[in-house]
Amino acid sequence: MSEKKETTVWQGFKAFLMRGNVVDLAVAVVIGAAFTNIVNSVVKGIISPVVGAFGTKNLDSYTSCLKGPCTGTGDSARGVRILWGSVLGATLTFVITAAVVYFLMVLPMSKYLARQEARRKAREGTHEVIEVTELEVLKEIRDALVAQRGSGYGGR
């Protein structure tokens, strides 16, 4: 009977960490966290004041009373209060954040990648034209050499 060496927990953990996708994921999380700070700064410093100029910056104060008279705040509140302002605020923050990410990161990056792809295709197209032209020139040289040999042998 041959004994199988079982991998230890440490060896399995080490193999897990050495996988490429784990490292890529860690890098993506770090970059995402740094980018989140940029997006939040843009939203807080530019977008929210512009939106606040047309309304209020704090939508959390908007509520509706579902049942009974809504009085008091916190633990002493009575009635059933629907906090639709905070839902609207979170939705607006999401839409604004998505727009900032799209217009400042996704759109410019896709345009850049499209230009790079067009340049690559243009280079490949030029390369193919050059190869076809060189091939045609070589064929012409071959045909000329064959014609010279043919006329040289026939003239003797």
Tab-separated table of C-alpha atoms in Angstrom:
chain	number	residue	atom	x	y	z
A	1	MET	CA	0.000	0.000	0.000
A	2	SER	CA	1.276	3.394	-0.865
A	3	GLU	CA	0.768	6.148	1.603
A	4	LYS	CA	-0.705	9.364	0.285
A	5	LYS	CA	0.660	12.527	1.732
A	6	GLU	CA	-2.247	14.651	2.800
A	7	THR	CA	-1.844	18.339	2.303
A	8	THR	CA	-1.787	20.255	5.501
A	9	VAL	CA	-4.088	23.154	6.159
A	10	TRP	CA	-1.134	25.509	5.850
A	11	GLN	CA	-0.155	24.110	2.428
A	12	GLY	CA	-3.739	24.417	1.220
A	13	PHE	CA	-3.929	28.002	2.473
A	14	LYS	CA	-0.620	28.814	0.794
A	15	ALA	CA	-1.839	27.324	-2.507
A	16	PHE	CA	-5.051	29.337	-2.209
A	17	LEU	CA	-3.126	32.569	-1.709
A	18	MET	CA	-0.800	31.869	-4.614
A	19	ARG	CA	-3.617	31.570	-7.131
A	20	GLY	CA	-3.621	34.437	-9.578
A	21	ASN	CA	-7.280	35.303	-9.166
A	22	VAL	CA	-6.919	35.852	-5.406
A	23	VAL	CA	-4.148	38.375	-5.961
A	24	ASP	CA	-6.159	40.069	-8.725
A	25	LEU	CA	-9.162	40.251	-6.422
A	26	ALA	CA	-7.082	41.790	-3.637
A	27	VAL	CA	-5.716	44.418	-6.018
A	28	ALA	CA	-9.239	45.165	-7.265
A	29	VAL	CA	-10.495	45.651	-3.697
A	30	VAL	CA	-7.653	48.045	-2.847
A	31	ILE	CA	-8.101	50.029	-6.072
A	32	GLY	CA	-11.877	50.025	-5.558
A	33	ALA	CA	-11.514	51.403	-2.040
A	34	ALA	CA	-9.224	54.177	-3.260
A	35	PHE	CA	-11.558	54.955	-6.140
A	36	THR	CA	-14.519	55.044	-3.733
A	37	ASN	CA	-12.859	57.929	-1.920
A	38	ILE	CA	-12.503	59.828	-5.198
A	39	VAL	CA	-16.118	59.214	-6.182
A	40	ASN	CA	-17.404	60.160	-2.724
A	41	SER	CA	-15.375	63.379	-2.833
A	42	VAL	CA	-16.773	64.293	-6.237
A	43	VAL	CA	-20.326	63.529	-5.099
A	44	LYS	CA	-19.973	65.361	-1.775
A	45	GLY	CA	-17.943	68.309	-3.052
A	46	ILE	CA	-19.485	68.982	-6.478
A	47	ILE	CA	-22.670	67.044	-7.212
A	48	SER	CA	-24.454	67.353	-3.847
A	49	PRO	CA	-24.048	71.155	-3.627
A	50	VAL	CA	-25.428	71.479	-7.162
A	51	VAL	CA	-28.398	69.262	-6.263
A	52	GLY	CA	-28.754	71.170	-2.973
A	53	ALA	CA	-29.039	74.434	-4.888
A	54	PHE	CA	-32.343	73.207	-6.337
A	55	GLY	CA	-33.669	71.610	-3.154
A	56	THR	CA	-32.385	70.404	0.158
A	57	LYS	CA	-29.178	68.484	0.780
A	58	ASN	CA	-30.707	66.393	3.568
A	59	LEU	CA	-33.625	64.328	2.309
A	60	ASP	CA	-33.833	62.294	5.542
A	61	SER	CA	-36.279	64.774	7.045
A	62	TYR	CA	-39.014	63.891	4.519
A	63	THR	CA	-41.436	61.387	6.014
A	64	SER	CA	-45.053	60.338	5.753
A	65	CYS	CA	-47.304	59.014	8.473
A	66	LEU	CA	-48.910	55.671	7.664
A	67	LYS	CA	-50.932	55.017	10.812
A	68	GLY	CA	-52.105	57.345	13.527
A	69	PRO	CA	-50.705	60.729	14.311
A	70	CYS	CA	-46.951	60.718	13.989
A	71	THR	CA	-45.524	62.599	16.934
A	72	GLY	CA	-42.163	62.612	18.645
A	73	THR	CA	-38.815	61.313	17.564
A	74	GLY	CA	-36.591	58.410	18.505
A	75	ASP	CA	-37.952	56.019	21.161
A	76	SER	CA	-40.828	58.322	22.081
A	77	ALA	CA	-42.180	58.403	18.501
A	78	ARG	CA	-45.819	57.462	18.014
A	79	GLY	CA	-47.485	56.266	14.825
A	80	VAL	CA	-46.007	54.458	11.855
A	81	ARG	CA	-43.641	56.711	9.970
A	82	ILE	CA	-42.406	55.963	6.451
A	83	LEU	CA	-38.975	57.466	5.852
A	84	TRP	CA	-39.253	57.903	2.097
A	85	GLY	CA	-36.760	60.758	2.113
A	86	SER	CA	-33.874	58.528	3.157
A	87	VAL	CA	-34.800	56.004	0.450
A	88	LEU	CA	-34.907	58.802	-2.109
A	89	GLY	CA	-31.565	60.140	-0.838
A	90	ALA	CA	-29.916	56.726	-1.073
A	91	THR	CA	-31.334	56.248	-4.577
A	92	LEU	CA	-30.081	59.650	-5.699
A	93	THR	CA	-26.661	58.952	-4.199
A	94	PHE	CA	-26.515	55.658	-6.075
A	95	VAL	CA	-27.568	57.239	-9.392
A	96	ILE	CA	-25.140	60.134	-8.960
A	97	THR	CA	-22.301	57.773	-8.012
A	98	ALA	CA	-23.060	55.513	-10.981
A	99	ALA	CA	-23.107	58.537	-13.301
A	100	VAL	CA	-19.777	59.790	-11.939
A	101	VAL	CA	-18.201	56.359	-12.365
A	102	TYR	CA	-19.604	56.006	-15.879
A	103	PHE	CA	-18.722	59.467	-17.174
A	104	LEU	CA	-15.353	59.821	-15.439
A	105	MET	CA	-14.045	56.247	-15.718
A	106	VAL	CA	-15.990	53.860	-17.934
A	107	LEU	CA	-16.693	56.141	-20.912
A	108	PRO	CA	-13.165	57.577	-21.235
A	109	MET	CA	-11.615	54.129	-20.763
A	110	SER	CA	-13.834	52.518	-23.411
A	111	LYS	CA	-13.063	55.356	-25.849
A	112	TYR	CA	-9.345	54.906	-25.149
A	113	LEU	CA	-9.555	51.140	-25.677
A	114	ALA	CA	-11.533	51.638	-28.907
A	115	ARG	CA	-8.836	54.004	-30.226
A	116	GLN	CA	-6.120	51.515	-29.266
A	117	GLU	CA	-8.010	48.728	-31.061
A	118	ALA	CA	-8.468	50.902	-34.168
A	119	ARG	CA	-4.739	51.700	-34.194
A	120	ARG	CA	-3.886	48.018	-33.815
A	121	LYS	CA	-6.203	47.077	-36.678
A	122	ALA	CA	-4.772	49.862	-38.833
A	123	ARG	CA	-1.242	48.597	-38.159
A	124	GLU	CA	-2.265	45.028	-39.001
A	125	GLY	CA	-3.999	46.201	-42.195
A	126	THR	CA	-0.896	48.132	-43.267
A	127	HIS	CA	1.278	45.141	-42.464
A	128	GLU	CA	-0.901	42.868	-44.598
A	129	VAL	CA	-0.805	45.306	-47.535
A	130	ILE	CA	2.973	45.451	-47.294
A	131	GLU	CA	3.219	41.662	-47.244
A	132	VAL	CA	0.925	41.317	-50.264
A	133	THR	CA	2.913	43.952	-52.158
A	134	GLU	CA	6.226	42.268	-51.331
A	135	LEU	CA	4.812	38.944	-52.448
A	136	GLU	CA	3.678	40.427	-55.737
A	137	VAL	CA	7.123	41.993	-56.310
A	138	LEU	CA	8.813	38.653	-55.628
A	139	LYS	CA	6.464	36.962	-58.107
A	140	GLU	CA	7.320	39.579	-60.708
A	141	ILE	CA	11.053	39.039	-60.113
A	142	ARG	CA	10.565	35.299	-60.445
A	143	ASP	CA	8.592	35.705	-63.654
A	144	ALA	CA	11.270	38.052	-65.064
A	145	LEU	CA	14.036	35.563	-64.202
A	146	VAL	CA	12.090	32.722	-65.771
A	147	ALA	CA	11.505	34.825	-68.883
A	148	GLN	CA	15.231	35.683	-69.100
A	149	ARG	CA	16.217	32.060	-68.773
A	150	GLY	CA	13.639	31.057	-71.337
A	151	SER	CA	14.795	33.646	-73.880
A	152	GLY	CA	18.461	32.904	-73.173
A	153	TYR	CA	18.090	29.175	-73.744
A	154	GLY	CA	15.962	29.644	-76.843
A	155	GLY	CA	18.431	32.060	-78.499
A	156	ARG	CA	21.446	29.689	-78.506
